[in-house]
Tab-separated table of C-alpha atoms in Angstrom:
chain	number	residue	atom	x	y	z
M	1194	UNK	CA	141.318	86.591	93.081
M	1195	UNK	CA	142.183	84.142	90.326
M	1196	UNK	CA	140.385	81.256	89.086
M	1197	UNK	CA	142.748	78.149	86.884
M	1198	UNK	CA	141.526	76.246	84.208
M	1199	UNK	CA	142.935	72.535	84.114
M	1200	UNK	CA	142.430	70.523	81.364
M	1201	UNK	CA	141.555	66.892	82.364
M	1202	UNK	CA	144.553	65.231	79.480
M	1203	UNK	CA	144.626	61.481	78.658
M	1204	UNK	CA	141.197	60.373	78.747
M	1205	UNK	CA	141.188	57.767	76.698
M	1206	UNK	CA	138.053	57.510	74.103
M	1207	UNK	CA	134.628	57.117	75.987
M	1208	UNK	CA	132.628	54.180	75.070
M	1209	UNK	CA	129.054	52.909	76.377
M	1210	UNK	CA	129.513	51.889	79.521
M	1211	UNK	CA	132.521	54.085	80.644
M	1212	UNK	CA	132.834	55.181	84.609
M	1213	UNK	CA	133.555	59.135	83.438
M	1214	UNK	CA	134.193	59.623	87.110
M	1215	UNK	CA	136.521	56.631	87.424
M	1216	UNK	CA	137.799	57.882	83.784
M	1217	UNK	CA	138.731	61.305	85.092
M	1218	UNK	CA	140.481	61.126	88.673
M	1219	UNK	CA	142.235	58.347	87.041
M	1220	UNK	CA	143.187	60.507	84.839
M	1221	UNK	CA	144.380	63.647	87.080
M	1222	UNK	CA	146.135	60.979	89.004
M	1223	UNK	CA	148.071	60.176	86.423
M	1224	UNK	CA	148.982	63.785	85.262
M	1225	UNK	CA	150.158	64.260	89.461
M	1226	UNK	CA	147.060	66.439	89.994
M	1227	UNK	CA	143.949	65.566	92.004
M	1228	UNK	CA	140.623	67.498	93.165
M	1229	UNK	CA	139.985	69.828	95.814
M	1230	UNK	CA	137.439	71.382	97.839
M	1231	UNK	CA	135.583	74.223	95.659
M	1232	UNK	CA	136.472	72.443	92.136
M	1233	UNK	CA	133.981	72.670	89.797
M	1234	UNK	CA	134.401	70.069	86.745
M	1235	UNK	CA	132.915	70.528	83.294
M	1236	UNK	CA	132.457	68.129	81.309
M	1237	UNK	CA	131.422	67.995	77.581
M	1238	UNK	CA	128.662	66.580	76.420
M	1239	UNK	CA	129.510	64.086	74.104
M	1240	UNK	CA	131.005	61.863	76.642
M	1241	UNK	CA	128.473	61.984	78.979
M	1242	UNK	CA	125.724	60.134	76.275
M	1243	UNK	CA	128.458	57.714	74.672
M	1244	UNK	CA	128.928	56.562	78.299
M	1245	UNK	CA	125.572	56.529	78.774
M	1246	UNK	CA	125.197	54.322	75.769
M	1247	UNK	CA	122.682	57.414	74.010
M	1248	UNK	CA	123.944	57.489	70.567
M	1249	UNK	CA	121.606	57.316	67.429
M	1250	UNK	CA	122.330	55.061	64.415
M	1251	UNK	CA	121.904	57.038	61.410
M	1252	UNK	CA	121.584	54.400	58.831
M	1253	UNK	CA	118.280	53.148	61.096
M	1254	UNK	CA	116.339	56.052	60.229
M	1255	UNK	CA	113.138	56.354	58.145
M	1256	UNK	CA	112.896	59.696	57.198
M	1257	UNK	CA	108.788	61.139	57.656
M	1258	UNK	CA	107.941	63.044	54.422
M	1259	UNK	CA	107.706	65.453	56.961
M	1260	UNK	CA	111.745	64.885	57.492
M	1261	UNK	CA	112.117	64.907	53.649
M	1262	UNK	CA	111.005	68.491	53.247
M	1263	UNK	CA	112.668	69.935	55.984
M	1264	UNK	CA	116.257	67.618	54.480
M	1265	UNK	CA	114.883	69.693	51.250
M	1266	UNK	CA	115.052	73.188	52.621
M	1267	UNK	CA	117.861	72.688	54.508
M	1268	UNK	CA	119.924	70.333	52.917
M	1269	UNK	CA	120.441	68.226	55.850
M	1270	UNK	CA	120.378	64.375	55.553
M	1271	UNK	CA	117.019	63.290	55.684
M	1272	UNK	CA	118.005	60.097	58.749
M	1273	UNK	CA	120.000	63.206	60.805
M	1274	UNK	CA	116.568	65.452	60.366
M	1275	UNK	CA	114.340	62.741	61.363
M	1276	UNK	CA	116.627	62.492	64.524
M	1277	UNK	CA	116.143	66.270	65.358
M	1278	UNK	CA	112.597	66.291	65.477
M	1279	UNK	CA	112.611	63.064	66.883
M	1280	UNK	CA	114.030	64.821	69.693
M	1281	UNK	CA	112.340	68.180	69.771
M	1282	UNK	CA	108.880	69.091	70.999
M	1283	UNK	CA	108.359	72.233	68.690
M	1284	UNK	CA	110.477	73.859	65.804
M	1285	UNK	CA	111.254	77.126	65.681
M	1286	UNK	CA	112.932	78.567	62.974
M	1287	UNK	CA	114.450	76.595	59.579
M	1288	UNK	CA	117.158	78.200	58.161
M	1289	UNK	CA	118.865	77.077	54.982
M	1290	UNK	CA	121.190	74.872	56.776
M	1291	UNK	CA	119.829	74.437	60.217
M	1292	UNK	CA	117.201	74.217	62.274
M	1293	UNK	CA	116.403	76.229	65.690
M	1294	UNK	CA	113.447	73.661	67.835
M	1295	UNK	CA	113.144	73.513	71.425
M	1296	UNK	CA	114.746	69.931	72.720
M	1297	UNK	CA	112.823	67.654	74.983
M	1298	UNK	CA	114.644	69.185	77.539
M	1299	UNK	CA	112.993	72.431	76.797
M	1300	UNK	CA	116.856	73.745	75.803
M	1301	UNK	CA	116.403	76.347	72.081
M	1302	UNK	CA	119.302	75.145	70.158
M	1303	UNK	CA	120.002	74.605	66.319
M	1304	UNK	CA	120.048	70.685	65.586
M	1305	UNK	CA	117.866	70.302	68.910
M	1306	UNK	CA	121.991	69.581	69.845
M	1307	UNK	CA	122.815	66.480	68.435
M	1308	UNK	CA	125.891	66.199	67.310
M	1309	UNK	CA	128.316	64.024	64.471
M	1310	UNK	CA	131.833	65.071	65.694
M	1311	UNK	CA	133.926	63.043	68.111
M	1312	UNK	CA	131.751	60.040	67.407
M	1313	UNK	CA	131.838	56.602	64.736
M	1314	UNK	CA	130.749	57.220	61.524
M	1315	UNK	CA	126.986	56.716	60.843
M	1316	UNK	CA	126.606	57.117	64.491
M	1317	UNK	CA	125.272	60.866	66.365
M	1318	UNK	CA	125.700	61.852	69.339
M	1319	UNK	CA	122.128	63.909	71.144
M	1320	UNK	CA	122.212	65.380	74.396
M	1321	UNK	CA	122.191	63.373	77.495
M	1322	UNK	CA	117.906	62.647	78.490
M	1323	UNK	CA	118.621	63.604	81.528
M	1324	UNK	CA	121.853	66.000	81.959
M	1325	UNK	CA	121.089	67.131	85.460
M	1326	UNK	CA	120.284	63.433	87.001
M	1327	UNK	CA	124.303	62.745	85.145
M	1328	UNK	CA	126.074	65.698	86.018
M	1329	UNK	CA	124.370	64.476	89.623
M	1330	UNK	CA	125.788	60.360	89.642
M	1331	UNK	CA	128.931	62.060	87.936
M	1332	UNK	CA	129.514	64.618	91.380
M	1333	UNK	CA	128.059	61.952	93.596
M	1334	UNK	CA	131.367	59.599	92.614
M	1335	UNK	CA	133.736	61.521	92.624
M	1336	UNK	CA	132.757	63.315	95.941
M	1337	UNK	CA	132.803	59.755	97.111
M	1338	UNK	CA	136.124	58.473	95.922
M	1339	UNK	CA	137.561	62.034	96.488
M	1340	UNK	CA	135.943	63.561	99.834
M	1341	UNK	CA	136.117	66.797	98.531
M	1342	UNK	CA	133.147	69.300	97.881
M	1343	UNK	CA	132.663	69.677	94.129
M	1344	UNK	CA	129.980	70.771	91.970
M	1345	UNK	CA	129.419	69.233	88.516
M	1346	UNK	CA	128.724	71.060	84.609
M	1347	UNK	CA	127.903	69.885	81.479
M	1348	UNK	CA	128.528	71.244	78.868
M	1349	UNK	CA	127.322	72.052	75.089
M	1350	UNK	CA	128.860	74.605	72.301
M	1351	UNK	CA	126.004	76.083	70.823
M	1352	UNK	CA	125.236	78.977	68.496
M	1353	UNK	CA	122.823	81.349	69.699
M	1354	UNK	CA	120.594	84.530	67.626
M	1355	UNK	CA	122.325	88.026	66.934
M	1356	UNK	CA	125.649	86.253	67.437
M	1357	UNK	CA	128.011	84.909	64.850
M	1358	UNK	CA	129.879	82.228	66.295
M	1359	UNK	CA	128.956	79.337	68.803
M	1360	UNK	CA	130.054	79.283	72.909
M	1361	UNK	CA	130.354	77.046	75.871
M	1362	UNK	CA	126.751	76.447	77.616
M	1363	UNK	CA	125.951	74.332	80.133
M	1364	UNK	CA	123.600	71.805	79.847
M	1365	UNK	CA	123.437	69.931	83.155
M	1366	UNK	CA	124.442	71.293	86.338
M	1367	UNK	CA	124.835	69.001	89.584
M	1368	UNK	CA	125.603	70.718	92.787
M	1369	UNK	CA	125.457	74.480	92.925
M	1370	UNK	CA	122.613	76.754	91.092
M	1371	UNK	CA	123.417	78.423	88.059
M	1372	UNK	CA	122.144	81.569	87.988
M	1373	UNK	CA	123.646	83.908	91.128
M	1374	UNK	CA	120.867	86.311	91.734
M	1375	UNK	CA	122.437	89.268	93.048
M	1376	UNK	CA	119.076	91.202	93.887
M	1377	UNK	CA	119.424	93.613	96.396
M	1378	UNK	CA	122.429	94.368	96.226
M	1379	UNK	CA	124.407	97.977	95.447
M	1380	UNK	CA	127.058	99.123	93.135
M	1381	UNK	CA	129.899	101.253	93.809
M	1382	UNK	CA	128.111	104.531	94.198
M	1383	UNK	CA	125.091	103.068	96.521
M	1384	UNK	CA	122.707	101.995	93.572
M	1385	UNK	CA	121.046	99.326	93.050
M	1386	UNK	CA	122.969	96.641	90.139
M	1387	UNK	CA	120.631	97.011	87.361
M	1388	UNK	CA	121.802	93.470	85.737
M	1389	UNK	CA	120.737	91.293	88.831
M	1390	UNK	CA	121.282	87.790	87.129
M	1391	UNK	CA	124.071	86.634	86.177
M	1392	UNK	CA	124.067	82.731	84.259
M	1393	UNK	CA	127.261	81.797	85.917
M	1394	UNK	CA	127.271	78.618	84.838
M	1395	UNK	CA	126.511	79.169	81.377
M	1396	UNK	CA	129.607	81.412	81.463
M	1397	UNK	CA	131.818	78.411	83.534
M	1398	UNK	CA	130.859	76.805	80.685
M	1399	UNK	CA	132.547	78.965	78.193
M	1400	UNK	CA	135.033	78.938	80.109
M	1401	UNK	CA	136.224	75.768	80.243
M	1402	UNK	CA	135.552	75.438	76.400
M	1403	UNK	CA	138.413	77.498	75.620
M	1404	UNK	CA	141.199	74.611	77.326
M	1405	UNK	CA	138.512	71.613	75.669
M	1406	UNK	CA	138.711	73.286	71.734
M	1407	UNK	CA	135.652	71.968	69.966
M	1408	UNK	CA	138.146	67.922	69.404
M	1409	UNK	CA	136.227	67.594	72.508
M	1410	UNK	CA	137.412	64.240	73.504
M	1411	UNK	CA	140.905	65.046	73.469
M	1412	UNK	CA	140.356	67.090	76.492
M	1413	UNK	CA	136.643	66.058	77.103
M	1414	UNK	CA	137.022	67.775	80.966
M	1415	UNK	CA	138.072	70.922	82.629
M	1416	UNK	CA	138.638	71.164	86.325
M	1417	UNK	CA	137.532	74.968	87.479
M	1418	UNK	CA	138.921	75.950	90.299
M	1419	UNK	CA	139.536	79.323	92.584
M	1420	UNK	CA	136.136	80.306	91.709
M	1421	UNK	CA	134.059	80.847	95.083
M	1422	UNK	CA	130.794	79.695	94.288
M	1423	UNK	CA	129.378	79.279	97.887
M	1424	UNK	CA	126.874	81.924	97.057
M	1425	UNK	CA	125.481	79.009	94.657
M	1426	UNK	CA	125.509	76.093	96.687
M	1427	UNK	CA	122.182	74.367	96.346
M	1428	UNK	CA	120.192	71.883	94.609
M	1429	UNK	CA	120.108	73.664	91.638
M	1430	UNK	CA	119.135	72.710	87.597
M	1431	UNK	CA	119.763	73.462	84.460
M	1432	UNK	CA	115.490	74.503	83.933
M	1433	UNK	CA	116.578	77.391	86.100
M	1434	UNK	CA	118.523	79.167	82.591
M	1435	UNK	CA	116.097	78.307	80.528
M	1436	UNK	CA	113.764	80.827	79.723
M	1437	UNK	CA	110.504	80.423	80.257
M	1438	UNK	CA	108.631	80.343	77.106
M	1439	UNK	CA	105.971	83.078	78.191
M	1440	UNK	CA	108.812	85.791	78.895
M	1441	UNK	CA	110.635	85.335	75.718
M	1442	UNK	CA	109.933	88.113	72.833
M	1443	UNK	CA	111.781	86.002	70.575
M	1444	UNK	CA	108.948	82.910	70.540
M	1445	UNK	CA	105.655	83.539	68.277
V	312	UNK	CA	146.650	72.628	78.936
V	313	UNK	CA	146.219	75.357	81.959
V	314	UNK	CA	144.509	78.610	81.786
V	315	UNK	CA	144.719	81.356	84.240
V	316	UNK	CA	142.556	84.379	85.257
V	317	UNK	CA	143.912	87.043	87.026
V	318	UNK	CA	141.694	89.903	88.277
V	319	UNK	CA	143.706	93.056	87.964
V	320	UNK	CA	143.016	94.243	92.047
V	321	UNK	CA	143.489	98.271	93.552
V	322	UNK	CA	142.240	100.058	90.472
V	323	UNK	CA	140.873	103.737	91.896
V	324	UNK	CA	137.479	104.534	90.427
V	325	UNK	CA	137.909	105.666	86.816
V	326	UNK	CA	137.113	109.560	85.658
V	327	UNK	CA	136.760	111.137	82.629
V	328	UNK	CA	140.419	111.317	81.129
V	329	UNK	CA	142.060	108.866	83.264
V	330	UNK	CA	143.644	106.105	80.427
V	331	UNK	CA	143.134	103.058	81.817
V	332	UNK	CA	146.133	101.240	80.101
V	333	UNK	CA	147.918	103.101	82.875
V	334	UNK	CA	145.847	102.385	85.356
V	335	UNK	CA	146.004	98.355	84.817
V	336	UNK	CA	149.712	98.430	84.713
V	337	UNK	CA	149.771	100.890	88.301
V	338	UNK	CA	147.722	98.303	89.524
V	339	UNK	CA	149.686	95.486	88.510
V	340	UNK	CA	152.773	96.397	89.850
V	341	UNK	CA	151.823	97.451	92.938
V	342	UNK	CA	149.934	93.954	93.800
V	343	UNK	CA	153.624	92.966	92.366
V	344	UNK	CA	152.366	91.128	88.669
V	345	UNK	CA	152.895	91.526	85.414
V	346	UNK	CA	151.935	91.325	81.934
V	347	UNK	CA	153.464	88.448	79.698
V	348	UNK	CA	153.806	87.852	76.590
V	349	UNK	CA	150.430	86.555	75.122
V	350	UNK	CA	147.953	87.868	78.193
V	351	UNK	CA	145.069	88.880	77.003
V	352	UNK	CA	143.103	91.787	79.156
V	353	UNK	CA	139.708	92.042	79.569
V	354	UNK	CA	138.791	95.216	80.293
V	355	UNK	CA	134.638	96.845	81.092
V	356	UNK	CA	132.868	98.618	78.829
V	357	UNK	CA	131.344	100.397	81.627
V	358	UNK	CA	135.256	102.083	82.734
V	359	UNK	CA	136.185	102.551	78.895
V	360	UNK	CA	132.686	104.725	78.619
V	361	UNK	CA	133.662	106.651	81.572
V	362	UNK	CA	137.712	107.720	81.310
V	363	UNK	CA	136.260	108.883	77.534
V	364	UNK	CA	133.648	110.925	79.093
V	365	UNK	CA	130.828	109.295	77.046
V	366	UNK	CA	128.220	109.100	79.875
V	367	UNK	CA	124.270	110.410	79.963
V	368	UNK	CA	122.569	112.496	82.191
V	369	UNK	CA	119.232	111.610	81.900
V	370	UNK	CA	118.349	114.613	83.699
V	371	UNK	CA	119.287	116.838	80.220
V	372	UNK	CA	117.345	114.685	78.515
V	373	UNK	CA	113.621	115.621	76.572
V	374	UNK	CA	111.821	112.522	75.928
V	375	UNK	CA	110.304	112.909	72.889
V	376	UNK	CA	106.789	111.091	72.245
V	377	UNK	CA	108.141	108.148	71.026
V	378	UNK	CA	109.957	107.462	74.095
V	379	UNK	CA	106.946	108.591	76.995
V	380	UNK	CA	104.762	105.832	74.712
V	381	UNK	CA	107.434	102.843	75.037
V	382	UNK	CA	108.150	103.963	78.864
V	383	UNK	CA	104.582	103.700	79.597
V	384	UNK	CA	104.994	100.030	77.707
V	385	UNK	CA	107.639	99.670	79.729
V	386	UNK	CA	107.499	101.065	82.963
V	387	UNK	CA	111.060	102.512	82.363
V	388	UNK	CA	112.342	106.085	82.795
V	389	UNK	CA	110.933	108.399	79.621
V	390	UNK	CA	114.607	110.081	79.982
V	391	UNK	CA	116.677	106.709	79.779
V	392	UNK	CA	114.101	105.226	77.410
V	393	UNK	CA	115.125	108.552	74.670
V	394	UNK	CA	118.619	108.128	75.712
V	395	UNK	CA	118.124	104.262	74.300
V	396	UNK	CA	116.617	105.863	70.915
V	397	UNK	CA	119.528	107.744	70.812
V	398	UNK	CA	121.267	105.188	70.989
V	399	UNK	CA	119.947	102.541	68.976
V	400	UNK	CA	119.683	102.046	64.423
V	401	UNK	CA	116.385	99.844	65.304
V	402	UNK	CA	113.889	99.229	67.698
V	403	UNK	CA	113.730	95.554	67.612
V	404	UNK	CA	111.238	94.131	70.184
V	405	UNK	CA	109.739	96.227	73.687
V	406	UNK	CA	108.898	93.703	75.942
V	407	UNK	CA	107.281	94.267	79.567
V	408	UNK	CA	110.608	96.229	81.148
V	409	UNK	CA	113.503	95.670	78.302
V	410	UNK	CA	113.903	97.408	75.095
V	411	UNK	CA	115.679	95.197	72.501
V	412	UNK	CA	117.157	97.142	70.143
V	413	UNK	CA	120.245	97.251	67.659
V	414	UNK	CA	122.676	99.758	68.546
V	415	UNK	CA	124.709	101.903	66.568
V	416	UNK	CA	127.881	100.123	66.261
V	417	UNK	CA	125.624	96.523	65.383
V	418	UNK	CA	124.816	95.108	68.150
V	419	UNK	CA	121.588	93.462	69.361
V	420	UNK	CA	120.975	93.710	72.302
V	421	UNK	CA	119.331	94.953	75.513
V	422	UNK	CA	118.294	98.714	76.732
V	423	UNK	CA	121.423	99.489	73.756
V	424	UNK	CA	123.774	98.718	76.107
V	425	UNK	CA	123.167	101.701	78.426
V	426	UNK	CA	123.954	101.329	81.747
V	427	UNK	CA	123.311	102.804	85.496
V	428	UNK	CA	125.571	100.867	87.828
V	429	UNK	CA	128.937	101.649	88.842
V	430	UNK	CA	128.231	106.271	87.319
V	431	UNK	CA	126.960	108.629	89.575
V	432	UNK	CA	123.489	109.149	89.760
V	433	UNK	CA	121.557	110.657	87.324
V	434	UNK	CA	124.135	109.603	84.758
V	435	UNK	CA	124.637	106.596	82.449
V	436	UNK	CA	126.888	104.849	80.405
V	437	UNK	CA	126.326	103.957	76.880
V	438	UNK	CA	128.063	101.618	75.601
V	439	UNK	CA	131.618	102.902	74.025
V	440	UNK	CA	131.397	104.856	70.756
V	441	UNK	CA	134.233	103.222	69.081
V	442	UNK	CA	134.931	99.817	71.311
V	443	UNK	CA	137.022	98.201	68.503
V	444	UNK	CA	138.582	101.930	68.196
V	445	UNK	CA	138.887	102.025	72.133
V	446	UNK	CA	140.835	98.401	72.238
V	447	UNK	CA	143.172	99.336	70.011
V	448	UNK	CA	144.708	102.467	71.416
V	449	UNK	CA	144.825	101.045	75.096
V	450	UNK	CA	146.721	98.169	73.180
V	451	UNK	CA	149.028	100.179	72.151
V	452	UNK	CA	149.809	101.700	75.384
V	453	UNK	CA	149.612	98.282	76.878
V	454	UNK	CA	151.672	97.378	74.754
V	455	UNK	CA	154.162	100.413	74.008
V	456	UNK	CA	154.757	100.672	78.486
V	457	UNK	CA	155.707	96.856	78.679
V	458	UNK	CA	157.119	95.572	75.703
V	459	UNK	CA	154.463	92.908	75.575
V	460	UNK	CA	152.695	91.051	72.566
V	461	UNK	CA	149.142	91.182	74.039
V	462	UNK	CA	145.303	91.434	72.757
V	463	UNK	CA	142.515	93.641	74.217
V	464	UNK	CA	138.359	92.556	75.045
V	465	UNK	CA	136.385	95.110	76.164
V	466	UNK	CA	133.695	93.458	77.314
V	467	UNK	CA	130.027	93.752	78.756
V	468	UNK	CA	127.083	91.585	80.561
V	469	UNK	CA	124.202	91.120	78.212
V	470	UNK	CA	120.998	88.985	78.103
V	471	UNK	CA	120.212	86.579	74.922
V	472	UNK	CA	117.176	85.257	73.897
V	473	UNK	CA	115.785	82.103	75.292
V	474	UNK	CA	118.341	82.004	78.300
V	475	UNK	CA	118.020	83.697	81.971
V	476	UNK	CA	121.081	85.274	82.808
V	477	UNK	CA	123.232	87.646	81.949
V	478	UNK	CA	126.446	86.648	80.806
V	479	UNK	CA	130.051	88.393	79.660
V	480	UNK	CA	130.082	89.312	75.338
V	481	UNK	CA	132.763	91.118	74.045
V	482	UNK	CA	132.159	94.727	72.547
V	483	UNK	CA	135.518	95.816	70.856
V	484	UNK	CA	138.328	93.895	70.202
V	485	UNK	CA	141.859	94.229	69.729
V	486	UNK	CA	145.279	92.274	68.485
V	487	UNK	CA	143.584	88.909	68.123
V	488	UNK	CA	140.549	88.253	65.598
V	489	UNK	CA	137.528	86.719	68.271
V	490	UNK	CA	136.551	84.046	65.896
V	491	UNK	CA	138.083	80.959	65.498
V	492	UNK	CA	137.465	78.926	62.250
V	493	UNK	CA	138.082	75.477	62.269
V	494	UNK	CA	136.652	74.497	59.051
V	495	UNK	CA	138.757	72.215	57.313
V	496	UNK	CA	140.026	70.190	60.523
V	497	UNK	CA	139.208	66.778	61.831
V	498	UNK	CA	137.676	65.666	65.014
V	499	UNK	CA	138.981	62.760	66.862
V	500	UNK	CA	137.568	60.068	63.934
V	501	UNK	CA	138.587	61.762	61.130
V	502	UNK	CA	135.383	63.738	60.471
V	503	UNK	CA	134.817	66.550	59.299
V	504	UNK	CA	134.353	68.780	62.573
V	505	UNK	CA	130.638	70.353	62.935
V	506	UNK	CA	131.349	73.380	64.927
V	507	UNK	CA	133.679	75.298	62.836
V	508	UNK	CA	133.502	78.743	64.025
V	509	UNK	CA	133.818	78.908	67.508
V	510	UNK	CA	133.384	82.844	69.521
V	511	UNK	CA	136.819	82.774	71.413
V	512	UNK	CA	136.477	86.054	72.642
V	513	UNK	CA	132.838	85.693	74.664
V	514	UNK	CA	134.116	83.063	75.421
V	515	UNK	CA	137.061	84.897	77.081
V	516	UNK	CA	135.214	87.825	78.183
V	517	UNK	CA	132.388	85.210	79.990
V	518	UNK	CA	135.282	83.881	81.749
V	519	UNK	CA	136.533	87.061	82.884
V	520	UNK	CA	132.968	88.363	84.302
V	521	UNK	CA	133.320	85.403	86.694
V	522	UNK	CA	136.604	86.789	87.687
V	523	UNK	CA	134.440	91.260	87.743
V	524	UNK	CA	131.331	90.229	88.837
V	525	UNK	CA	129.077	92.673	88.208
V	526	UNK	CA	130.079	95.389	90.321
V	527	UNK	CA	132.788	95.628	87.660
V	528	UNK	CA	134.899	98.278	88.945
V	529	UNK	CA	135.951	96.583	91.877
V	530	UNK	CA	137.723	94.206	89.404
V	531	UNK	CA	137.030	95.919	85.779
V	532	UNK	CA	140.157	94.100	84.493
V	533	UNK	CA	141.237	90.811	83.771
V	534	UNK	CA	144.273	89.433	82.737
V	535	UNK	CA	144.025	85.994	81.139
V	536	UNK	CA	146.720	83.780	80.856
V	537	UNK	CA	148.094	80.924	79.217
V	538	UNK	CA	145.241	80.798	77.058
V	539	UNK	CA	147.251	79.939	73.269
V	540	UNK	CA	146.070	82.368	70.695
V	541	UNK	CA	148.893	82.279	67.963
V	542	UNK	CA	145.938	81.111	65.365
V	543	UNK	CA	143.775	84.178	65.841
V	544	UNK	CA	146.584	86.735	66.275
V	545	UNK	CA	145.477	89.718	63.379
V	546	UNK	CA	143.449	92.545	62.970
V	547	UNK	CA	140.348	91.436	64.253
V	548	UNK	CA	137.010	93.518	64.482
V	549	UNK	CA	134.238	92.475	67.115
V	550	UNK	CA	131.959	93.519	63.787
V	551	UNK	CA	132.775	89.873	62.809
V	552	UNK	CA	130.610	88.611	65.972
V	553	UNK	CA	127.460	90.441	64.801
V	554	UNK	CA	125.113	88.127	62.727
V	555	UNK	CA	124.465	90.325	59.137
V	556	UNK	CA	121.243	90.708	59.589
V	557	UNK	CA	119.683	88.771	56.269
V	558	UNK	CA	121.227	85.493	57.836
V	559	UNK	CA	119.570	86.029	61.102
V	560	UNK	CA	116.240	83.979	61.630
V	561	UNK	CA	114.873	85.517	64.118
V	562	UNK	CA	115.386	89.552	63.077
V	563	UNK	CA	112.147	90.362	61.074
């Protein structure tokens, strides 16, 4: 089995109101490439937020006393801290230069996923408000324009506990179920499989990140071709990647 | 930029004393494939441990009182718990059906990385004793046999806090540095990059996992072709992926 990762090159800088699906198809066509049945399109969350006009003007923010306090403990800009608090439903850990919180969507990540890279000075991009919805809209446009059966993943680059370095993860999905549940399957020796739930959408996002790099408007979208995902074809939600709070031993 | 993931198909079940590098080259040749300069070979840790004769006979283990206690709390087999304790330097969390510990190598993962799948009944495979060393030996043999400049990653499938499902991660590396440190680089708007450290080896392992599946002796090795890693060419160690305990806010 072979899988190919193809960067969508030549996309312009994305601004508010842009149609990401259209920009992807245009860039692919200009590069002599087309979408095929089964292609999975991974798109960096920054460009989705920017296209949706979902940016935060840090200069217009008045930090609360809580934000001023956390800013002092972390060395972060008080306006950015206030923006992080605004995106968060709960602060989980405050480190010496970061804040781990649960976002309003339920993601546990650093700085509520707010990105200050690849956006105009003074602005920051939070995660898309409804990443599954954004993925679904892009998927519908891509499928209508091409007649192909596709899936869309919106990705972010996030750190994690215990391991250094950030990796690509899925923050929105459409057209496929993000978890491959292999319960009941057998290994090569006929024994039950031990790891039965694989976070395929996160692995796809990590793979795409290798092509995107982090200057993610250079290559903000990646086509993953040849991954067989018929067994995952369903109306999935990224929420199935989020561990329920009561099952997570690393939450207080 | 395009990257191709090629599964090494047709490898036999691996047993003690087998030369993994030789088996990979043989299977590739029989499939009409060759290694090229710049290829990264990702190998499932289970087959490395088995080739090194590093298996645990669970039936020959006498559980300690601590193992019996944890077995009762987790519902796990007492002999397996004893094996997990033996592989661990510290127990970090005990859940209702799992044990998160730090292994002797420094990995924080569930069940000390001991695998009961894809090995004979009554046996379990721990992580390789010295995964970087194993990767280095395989790399040397592959490079001598082919004359190509390569890198090797030994991978495992592990769960993580906060997110459901397991993903491929690197547990050993040779020939490349696992972290891409982009400090000092600029984004498309000329601002300093926010995420400067990317865990490339983990992203490569996650990508390979898409091809391996979890029945990992079916496709226990994957060639990653076309990923430009000249900037990572160094004598790396997987230890640079492990966050120092004092910097991790999720350790007590």
